[in-house]
Every structure is written in C-alpha cells, then in structure tokens.
PDB file of C-alpha atoms in Angstrom:
ATOM      1  CA  GLN K  69       9.655 -14.256  -0.030  1.00 56.00           C
ATOM      2  CA  GLN K  70       9.362 -11.238   2.219  1.00 66.00           C
ATOM      3  CA  GLN K  71      11.213  -8.465   0.406  1.00 91.00           C
ATOM      4  CA  VAL K  72      10.569  -5.788   3.052  1.00 96.00           C
ATOM      5  CA  LYS K  73      10.652  -6.805   6.704  1.00 97.00           C
ATOM      6  CA  GLN K  74       9.152  -4.501   9.315  1.00 98.00           C
ATOM      7  CA  SER K  75       9.397  -4.476  13.096  1.00 97.00           C
ATOM      8  CA  PRO K  76       7.947  -4.339  15.638  1.00 98.00           C
ATOM      9  CA  GLN K  77       4.475  -5.690  14.878  1.00 97.00           C
ATOM     10  CA  SER K  78       3.002  -3.515  17.591  1.00 98.00           C
ATOM     11  CA  LEU K  79       4.280  -0.637  19.664  1.00 98.00           C
ATOM     12  CA  ILE K  80       2.944   1.264  22.658  1.00 98.00           C
ATOM     13  CA  VAL K  81       4.425   4.682  23.449  1.00 98.00           C
ATOM     14  CA  GLN K  82       3.529   7.281  26.006  1.00 98.00           C
ATOM     15  CA  LYS K  83       2.348  10.675  24.820  1.00 98.00           C
ATOM     16  CA  GLY K  84       5.323  12.905  24.164  1.00 98.00           C
ATOM     17  CA  GLY K  85       7.685   9.985  23.628  1.00 98.00           C
ATOM     18  CA  ILE K  86       9.563   8.885  20.502  1.00 98.00           C
ATOM     19  CA  SER K  87       8.113   6.115  18.348  1.00 98.00           C
ATOM     20  CA  ILE K  88      10.613   4.144  16.256  1.00 98.00           C
ATOM     21  CA  ILE K  89       9.700   1.643  13.559  1.00 98.00           C
ATOM     22  CA  ASN K  90      12.303  -0.268  11.576  1.00 98.00           C
ATOM     23  CA  CYS K  91      12.397  -1.807   8.129  1.00 98.00           C
ATOM     24  CA  ALA K  92      14.929  -3.855   6.204  1.00 97.00           C
ATOM     25  CA  TYR K  93      14.951  -4.713   2.522  1.00 96.00           C
ATOM     26  CA  GLU K  94      16.791  -7.217   0.378  1.00 93.00           C
ATOM     27  CA  ASN K  95      16.537  -5.990  -3.191  1.00 91.00           C
ATOM     28  CA  THR K  96      19.214  -3.446  -4.111  1.00 89.00           C
ATOM     29  CA  ALA K  97      17.066  -2.388  -7.075  1.00 89.00           C
ATOM     30  CA  PHE K  98      14.757  -0.561  -4.668  1.00 91.00           C
ATOM     31  CA  ASP K  99      15.325   3.176  -4.761  1.00 91.00           C
ATOM     32  CA  TYR K 100      12.250   4.811  -3.284  1.00 92.00           C
ATOM     33  CA  PHE K 101      11.144   4.224   0.293  1.00 95.00           C
ATOM     34  CA  PRO K 102       7.840   5.706   1.458  1.00 95.00           C
ATOM     35  CA  TRP K 103       6.077   5.349   4.774  1.00 97.00           C
ATOM     36  CA  TYR K 104       2.303   5.104   4.803  1.00 98.00           C
ATOM     37  CA  GLN K 105      -0.109   5.694   7.671  1.00 98.00           C
ATOM     38  CA  GLN K 106      -3.402   3.828   7.810  1.00 97.00           C
ATOM     39  CA  PHE K 107      -6.359   4.439  10.112  1.00 96.00           C
ATOM     40  CA  PRO K 108      -9.034   1.758  10.619  1.00 94.00           C
ATOM     41  CA  GLY K 109     -11.427   1.593   7.694  1.00 92.00           C
ATOM     42  CA  LYS K 110      -9.310   3.903   5.554  1.00 94.00           C
ATOM     43  CA  GLY K 111      -6.787   3.429   2.793  1.00 95.00           C
ATOM     44  CA  PRO K 112      -3.076   4.046   3.413  1.00 97.00           C
ATOM     45  CA  ALA K 113      -1.912   7.664   3.114  1.00 97.00           C
ATOM     46  CA  LEU K 114       1.620   8.765   2.336  1.00 96.00           C
ATOM     47  CA  LEU K 115       3.386  10.183   5.382  1.00 97.00           C
ATOM     48  CA  ILE K 116       6.967  10.767   4.249  1.00 96.00           C
ATOM     49  CA  ALA K 117       9.358   9.242   1.707  1.00 94.00           C
ATOM     50  CA  ILE K 118      13.094   9.080   1.030  1.00 93.00           C
ATOM     51  CA  ARG K 119      15.510   8.270  -1.779  1.00 90.00           C
ATOM     52  CA  PRO K 120      18.794   6.440  -1.048  1.00 87.00           C
ATOM     53  CA  ASP K 121      20.930   9.436  -1.997  1.00 89.00           C
ATOM     54  CA  VAL K 122      20.255  10.999   1.428  1.00 92.00           C
ATOM     55  CA  SER K 123      20.636   9.481   4.879  1.00 94.00           C
ATOM     56  CA  GLU K 124      17.874  11.410   6.606  1.00 96.00           C
ATOM     57  CA  LYS K 125      14.717  13.299   5.793  1.00 96.00           C
ATOM     58  CA  LYS K 126      12.643  15.273   8.266  1.00 97.00           C
ATOM     59  CA  GLU K 127       9.124  16.634   7.937  1.00 96.00           C
ATOM     60  CA  GLY K 128       7.722  18.137  11.093  1.00 97.00           C
ATOM     61  CA  ARG K 129       7.697  15.482  13.823  1.00 97.00           C
ATOM     62  CA  PHE K 130       8.437  12.682  11.338  1.00 98.00           C
ATOM     63  CA  THR K 131      11.961  11.637  10.338  1.00 97.00           C
ATOM     64  CA  ILE K 132      13.213   8.848   8.097  1.00 97.00           C
ATOM     65  CA  SER K 133      16.721   7.560   8.713  1.00 96.00           C
ATOM     66  CA  PHE K 134      18.261   5.567   5.875  1.00 95.00           C
ATOM     67  CA  ASN K 135      21.291   3.241   5.933  1.00 94.00           C
ATOM     68  CA  LYS K 136      22.054   2.135   2.390  1.00 93.00           C
ATOM     69  CA  SER K 137      24.934  -0.196   3.259  1.00 93.00           C
ATOM     70  CA  ALA K 138      22.828  -2.034   5.833  1.00 95.00           C
ATOM     71  CA  LYS K 139      19.729  -1.912   3.619  1.00 95.00           C
ATOM     72  CA  GLN K 140      17.702  -0.568   6.516  1.00 96.00           C
ATOM     73  CA  PHE K 141      15.504   2.435   7.116  1.00 97.00           C
ATOM     74  CA  SER K 142      13.448   3.630  10.020  1.00 98.00           C
ATOM     75  CA  LEU K 143      10.668   6.037  10.929  1.00 98.00           C
ATOM     76  CA  HIS K 144      10.971   8.220  14.004  1.00 98.00           C
ATOM     77  CA  ILE K 145       7.948  10.051  15.353  1.00 98.00           C
ATOM     78  CA  MET K 146       8.954  12.736  17.828  1.00 98.00           C
ATOM     79  CA  ASP K 147       6.621  14.038  20.537  1.00 98.00           C
ATOM     80  CA  SER K 148       4.155  11.243  19.756  1.00 98.00           C
ATOM     81  CA  GLN K 149       0.489  12.182  20.133  1.00 98.00           C
ATOM     82  CA  PRO K 150      -2.669  10.080  20.618  1.00 97.00           C
ATOM     83  CA  GLY K 151      -3.746  11.131  17.119  1.00 97.00           C
ATOM     84  CA  ASP K 152      -0.678   9.306  15.766  1.00 98.00           C
ATOM     85  CA  SER K 153      -2.230   5.997  16.843  1.00 98.00           C
ATOM     86  CA  ALA K 154      -2.554   4.066  13.581  1.00 98.00           C
ATOM     87  CA  THR K 155      -0.912   1.312  11.573  1.00 98.00           C
ATOM     88  CA  TYR K 156       2.288   2.295   9.794  1.00 98.00           C
ATOM     89  CA  PHE K 157       3.690   0.579   6.727  1.00 98.00           C
ATOM     90  CA  CYS K 158       7.088   0.957   5.182  1.00 98.00           C
ATOM     91  CA  ALA K 159       7.334   0.255   1.481  1.00 97.00           C
ATOM     92  CA  ALA K 160       9.783   0.201  -1.386  1.00 95.00           C
ATOM     93  CA  SER K 161       9.690   0.434  -5.155  1.00 93.00           C
ATOM     94  CA  ARG K 162      12.219  -0.197  -7.909  1.00 87.00           C
ATOM     95  CA  ILE K 163      14.266   2.125 -10.068  1.00 71.00           C
ATOM     96  CA  GLN K 164      12.759   0.914 -13.323  1.00 72.00           C
ATOM     97  CA  GLY K 165       9.479  -0.466 -14.505  1.00 71.00           C
ATOM     98  CA  ALA K 166       6.106  -0.237 -12.860  1.00 70.00           C
ATOM     99  CA  GLN K 167       6.303   1.676  -9.600  1.00 86.00           C
ATOM    100  CA  LYS K 168       4.480  -1.010  -7.695  1.00 92.00           C
ATOM    101  CA  LEU K 169       5.001  -0.741  -3.970  1.00 95.00           C
ATOM    102  CA  VAL K 170       6.266  -3.650  -1.880  1.00 96.00           C
ATOM    103  CA  PHE K 171       4.961  -3.190   1.659  1.00 97.00           C
ATOM    104  CA  GLY K 172       6.178  -4.360   5.031  1.00 97.00           C
ATOM    105  CA  GLN K 173       3.842  -6.229   7.350  1.00 96.00           C
ATOM    106  CA  GLY K 174       2.836  -3.123   9.292  1.00 97.00           C
ATOM    107  CA  THR K 175       3.263  -1.789  12.826  1.00 98.00           C
ATOM    108  CA  ARG K 176       0.263  -1.039  14.980  1.00 98.00           C
ATOM    109  CA  LEU K 177       1.197   2.052  16.999  1.00 98.00           C
ATOM    110  CA  THR K 178      -0.712   3.065  20.124  1.00 98.00           C
ATOM    111  CA  ILE K 179       0.056   6.321  21.885  1.00 98.00           C
ATOM    112  CA  ASN K 180      -1.175   6.369  25.448  1.00 96.00           C
ATOM    113  CA  PRO K 181      -2.380   9.736  26.733  1.00 91.00           C
TER     114      PRO K 181
ATOM    115  CA  GLY G1326     -10.564  17.882  -5.145  1.00 56.00           C
ATOM    116  CA  ALA G1327     -11.991  14.394  -4.914  1.00 84.00           C
ATOM    117  CA  GLY G1328      -9.705  11.555  -3.990  1.00 95.00           C
ATOM    118  CA  VAL G1329      -9.761   7.964  -5.174  1.00 97.00           C
ATOM    119  CA  SER G1330     -13.163   6.404  -4.667  1.00 97.00           C
ATOM    120  CA  GLN G1331     -14.079   2.733  -4.599  1.00 98.00           C
ATOM    121  CA  THR G1332     -17.421   0.990  -4.771  1.00 98.00           C
ATOM    122  CA  PRO G1333     -18.918  -0.892  -3.140  1.00 98.00           C
ATOM    123  CA  SER G1334     -17.356  -0.223   0.240  1.00 97.00           C
ATOM    124  CA  ASN G1335     -18.377  -3.704   1.375  1.00 98.00           C
ATOM    125  CA  LYS G1336     -19.289  -6.802  -0.587  1.00 98.00           C
ATOM    126  CA  VAL G1337     -20.494 -10.105   0.795  1.00 98.00           C
ATOM    127  CA  THR G1338     -20.794 -12.980  -1.640  1.00 98.00           C
ATOM    128  CA  GLU G1339     -21.020 -16.731  -1.665  1.00 97.00           C
ATOM    129  CA  LYS G1340     -18.275 -19.092  -2.720  1.00 97.00           C
ATOM    130  CA  GLY G1341     -18.331 -19.620  -6.454  1.00 97.00           C
ATOM    131  CA  LYS G1342     -19.997 -16.317  -7.318  1.00 98.00           C
ATOM    132  CA  TYR G1343     -18.643 -13.569  -9.587  1.00 98.00           C
ATOM    133  CA  VAL G1344     -17.860 -10.088  -8.257  1.00 98.00           C
ATOM    134  CA  GLU G1345     -16.846  -6.753  -9.713  1.00 98.00           C
ATOM    135  CA  LEU G1346     -15.067  -4.032  -7.762  1.00 98.00           C
ATOM    136  CA  ARG G1347     -14.885  -0.504  -9.105  1.00 98.00           C
ATOM    137  CA  CYS G1348     -12.232   2.189  -8.762  1.00 98.00           C
ATOM    138  CA  ASP G1349     -12.522   5.861  -9.717  1.00 98.00           C
ATOM    139  CA  PRO G1350      -9.036   7.384  -9.713  1.00 97.00           C
ATOM    140  CA  ILE G1351      -8.166  11.021  -9.187  1.00 97.00           C
ATOM    141  CA  SER G1352      -9.038  12.955 -12.328  1.00 95.00           C
ATOM    142  CA  GLY G1353      -6.082  13.239 -14.678  1.00 94.00           C
ATOM    143  CA  HIS G1354      -4.101  10.406 -13.129  1.00 95.00           C
ATOM    144  CA  THR G1355      -2.884   8.040 -15.824  1.00 94.00           C
ATOM    145  CA  ALA G1356      -1.402   5.423 -13.492  1.00 95.00           C
ATOM    146  CA  LEU G1357      -3.713   3.104 -11.570  1.00 97.00           C
ATOM    147  CA  TYR G1358      -2.796   0.273  -9.209  1.00 97.00           C
ATOM    148  CA  TRP G1359      -4.762  -2.480  -7.507  1.00 98.00           C
ATOM    149  CA  TYR G1360      -3.541  -3.989  -4.246  1.00 98.00           C
ATOM    150  CA  ARG G1361      -4.994  -6.612  -1.920  1.00 98.00           C
ATOM    151  CA  GLN G1362      -4.702  -6.333   1.846  1.00 97.00           C
ATOM    152  CA  SER G1363      -5.360  -9.368   4.000  1.00 95.00           C
ATOM    153  CA  LEU G1364      -6.176  -8.926   7.679  1.00 93.00           C
ATOM    154  CA  GLY G1365      -3.146  -7.762   9.632  1.00 91.00           C
ATOM    155  CA  GLN G1366      -0.902  -7.584   6.573  1.00 94.00           C
ATOM    156  CA  GLY G1367       0.487  -4.938   4.289  1.00 96.00           C
ATOM    157  CA  PRO G1368      -1.064  -4.378   0.863  1.00 97.00           C
ATOM    158  CA  GLU G1369       0.141  -6.683  -1.910  1.00 97.00           C
ATOM    159  CA  PHE G1370       0.387  -5.548  -5.506  1.00 97.00           C
ATOM    160  CA  LEU G1371      -2.015  -7.061  -8.022  1.00 97.00           C
ATOM    161  CA  ILE G1372      -1.940  -5.077 -11.261  1.00 97.00           C
ATOM    162  CA  TYR G1373      -0.814  -1.753 -12.714  1.00 96.00           C
ATOM    163  CA  PHE G1374      -2.419   0.228 -15.536  1.00 95.00           C
ATOM    164  CA  GLN G1375      -0.790   2.992 -17.517  1.00 94.00           C
ATOM    165  CA  GLY G1376      -3.656   4.550 -19.399  1.00 91.00           C
ATOM    166  CA  THR G1377      -5.870   1.823 -20.795  1.00 93.00           C
ATOM    167  CA  GLY G1378      -3.289  -0.934 -20.840  1.00 91.00           C
ATOM    168  CA  ALA G1379      -2.266  -3.337 -18.099  1.00 90.00           C
ATOM    169  CA  ALA G1380       1.457  -2.639 -17.956  1.00 89.00           C
ATOM    170  CA  ASP G1381       2.166  -5.137 -15.171  1.00 93.00           C
ATOM    171  CA  ASP G1382      -0.221  -7.871 -14.031  1.00 94.00           C
ATOM    172  CA  SER G1383       2.399  -9.994 -12.296  1.00 94.00           C
ATOM    173  CA  GLY G1384       0.596  -9.826  -8.937  1.00 95.00           C
ATOM    174  CA  LEU G1385      -2.682 -11.390 -10.043  1.00 97.00           C
ATOM    175  CA  PRO G1386      -2.828 -14.677  -8.111  1.00 95.00           C
ATOM    176  CA  ASN G1387      -4.490 -16.759 -10.828  1.00 94.00           C
ATOM    177  CA  ASP G1388      -6.693 -16.573 -13.902  1.00 95.00           C
ATOM    178  CA  ARG G1389      -9.840 -16.042 -11.839  1.00 97.00           C
ATOM    179  CA  PHE G1390      -8.716 -12.437 -11.397  1.00 98.00           C
ATOM    180  CA  PHE G1391      -8.987  -9.925 -14.210  1.00 97.00           C
ATOM    181  CA  ALA G1392      -9.022  -6.131 -14.411  1.00 97.00           C
ATOM    182  CA  VAL G1393      -9.911  -3.612 -17.085  1.00 97.00           C
ATOM    183  CA  ARG G1394      -9.628   0.119 -17.623  1.00 96.00           C
ATOM    184  CA  PRO G1395     -11.250   0.620 -21.020  1.00 95.00           C
ATOM    185  CA  GLU G1396     -11.193   4.426 -21.193  1.00 94.00           C
ATOM    186  CA  GLY G1397      -8.114   5.101 -19.109  1.00 92.00           C
ATOM    187  CA  SER G1398     -10.053   6.317 -16.101  1.00 95.00           C
ATOM    188  CA  VAL G1399     -12.384   4.017 -14.142  1.00 97.00           C
ATOM    189  CA  SER G1400     -11.084   0.513 -13.527  1.00 98.00           C
ATOM    190  CA  THR G1401     -12.941  -2.663 -12.619  1.00 98.00           C
ATOM    191  CA  LEU G1402     -11.403  -5.646 -10.873  1.00 98.00           C
ATOM    192  CA  LYS G1403     -13.274  -8.831 -11.678  1.00 98.00           C
ATOM    193  CA  ILE G1404     -13.089 -12.050  -9.686  1.00 98.00           C
ATOM    194  CA  GLN G1405     -14.657 -15.231 -11.027  1.00 98.00           C
ATOM    195  CA  ARG G1406     -15.620 -18.307  -9.019  1.00 98.00           C
ATOM    196  CA  THR G1407     -14.774 -16.605  -5.738  1.00 98.00           C
ATOM    197  CA  GLU G1408     -13.139 -18.612  -2.978  1.00 97.00           C
ATOM    198  CA  ARG G1409     -13.066 -18.000   0.773  1.00 97.00           C
ATOM    199  CA  GLY G1410      -9.374 -17.179   0.486  1.00 96.00           C
ATOM    200  CA  ASP G1411     -10.257 -14.185  -1.703  1.00 98.00           C
ATOM    201  CA  SER G1412     -11.697 -12.431   1.353  1.00 98.00           C
ATOM    202  CA  ALA G1413      -9.644  -9.273   1.869  1.00 98.00           C
ATOM    203  CA  VAL G1414      -9.685  -5.523   1.386  1.00 98.00           C
ATOM    204  CA  TYR G1415      -9.066  -4.581  -2.221  1.00 98.00           C
ATOM    205  CA  LEU G1416      -7.343  -1.229  -2.507  1.00 98.00           C
ATOM    206  CA  CYS G1417      -7.018   0.968  -5.535  1.00 98.00           C
ATOM    207  CA  ALA G1418      -4.387   3.687  -5.884  1.00 97.00           C
ATOM    208  CA  SER G1419      -3.643   6.254  -8.569  1.00 96.00           C
ATOM    209  CA  SER G1420      -0.733   8.518  -9.376  1.00 94.00           C
ATOM    210  CA  LEU G1421      -0.250  11.284 -11.898  1.00 92.00           C
ATOM    211  CA  ALA G1422       2.024   9.578 -14.410  1.00 86.00           C
ATOM    212  CA  GLY G1423       3.399   6.423 -12.824  1.00 84.00           C
ATOM    213  CA  VAL G1424       6.957   7.698 -12.757  1.00 85.00           C
ATOM    214  CA  ARG G1425       9.692   6.974 -10.257  1.00 83.00           C
ATOM    215  CA  GLY G1426       9.053   8.261  -6.751  1.00 83.00           C
ATOM    216  CA  GLU G1427       5.576   9.563  -7.464  1.00 88.00           C
ATOM    217  CA  THR G1428       3.018   9.537  -4.663  1.00 92.00           C
ATOM    218  CA  GLN G1429       0.340   6.892  -4.929  1.00 95.00           C
ATOM    219  CA  TYR G1430      -3.019   7.990  -3.522  1.00 96.00           C
ATOM    220  CA  PHE G1431      -5.131   5.195  -2.108  1.00 97.00           C
ATOM    221  CA  GLY G1432      -8.858   4.808  -1.969  1.00 97.00           C
ATOM    222  CA  PRO G1433     -10.686   3.512   1.134  1.00 97.00           C
ATOM    223  CA  GLY G1434     -10.893   0.010  -0.275  1.00 98.00           C
ATOM    224  CA  THR G1435     -13.614  -2.563  -0.867  1.00 98.00           C
ATOM    225  CA  ARG G1436     -13.978  -5.129   1.884  1.00 98.00           C
ATOM    226  CA  LEU G1437     -14.806  -8.439   0.227  1.00 98.00           C
ATOM    227  CA  LEU G1438     -16.129 -11.319   2.291  1.00 98.00           C
ATOM    228  CA  VAL G1439     -16.652 -14.676   0.614  1.00 98.00           C
ATOM    229  CA  LEU G1440     -18.853 -17.012   2.632  1.00 97.00           C
TER     230      LEU G1440
END
C-alpha cells in the first residue's frame, strides 16, 4: 500500500523556471511532512519541512504548500538552477510513536541551462 | 562536525552469504534509523533504535534481517543467507532524540549487490 504518492516521476525545467512536485497522502495520523533532496551516490538531505498547522512555508527559493483537507502538499522551486538537478522525495511521519519516515517514489528533476 | 558515516560504501556478495553493514551516527544522537532504497524508489523504513533498544522493527522484511546497537552509538545491520532481492542501497539516519518533527540526517549508504 502506497501511503505517500508523488508525481511526476521526472521533470525537466528550463533554468529560471518554476519546478513543482506534488504529493498526496492517505493517513490522517501523519503530521510532519519533509522534503528531501538526493544527489547521485549520496544520502537524502533535508530541504524543507512543514507541519499541518500552516498552509505554506518558504525558505529561500523553496516553498511548501500544504492542503490539509485534500491531504496534498507540494514543493515549489523558484528560479530553478542547474545545481537543483537531483531527485526529490516527499515524506511523512506520524504524530506518535517512532518517527519513521514514509517516502514517496521520488521525482527526478533536471534543470536545463 | 562529522555526519553519519556508513561502511563499507559498496559490498558485493554471493547468494547465500552473510553480510554486515555498519553505521556510525552523529555523536550524541540517540535515535538511529535504517532504511532500504531500491533502484528508482524512495527509502523504505526497516528499523528504529532509541538508545540501545530496537523500538520499532516493523519494517524488517523477514527473520534473515537483524540489527544491533549494543552501546547506543554504532549500529550493525546483519543479513543472513542473502538473496538477489536484497540488492539495494542501505541507508542509515540519525536524529538527536527521535522526537516529533526532528530532522533525520542520512549517511551516504551502503550499496549491496547480491550475485
């Protein structure tokens, strides 16, 4: 059972454009939603995260939009740069218990110069 | 400071063999997680340690997989009678206390190939 669904699988954006990646979840017990960035041969690294008590969080060029009623959240990368080319994973963890992360399938982002 | 380190970085073994994968978490982090990442997929949770004890091992796929953290720092993931389907990148992550919303820091992973 896929608890966190991510789309698209791959995305190509021109330099300076906006990259948008979407995720949807099923379990209403999730209350922490991080986005991780992974470069080839490296482990995932936290990019930005949000709690469901806010609808948007912005850090630099990265913004998370969160829709609790729709159980959806998305990552927006403004002014996308070639250095942003990587695989992005959304994830979720529960309110209680072990804070194990449930990851989406990943989006391979390519920014063309 | 040093991040999470994992050794070996690559491991090639034959079907049926036993392997051990090591994780050194960030110093002072009490929470330690193991995940498995298959090619083209997101990481999948295997086991969580809080200190020396395995607080949640619900992600271990079967009894061939076992993990320990005897002194609350270094952890070893052990796989017996390896199968080709075990081939994946095994990721270790640590966090300060394992509380809600805490950042998990990942190591570079061990790439396991079972021939």
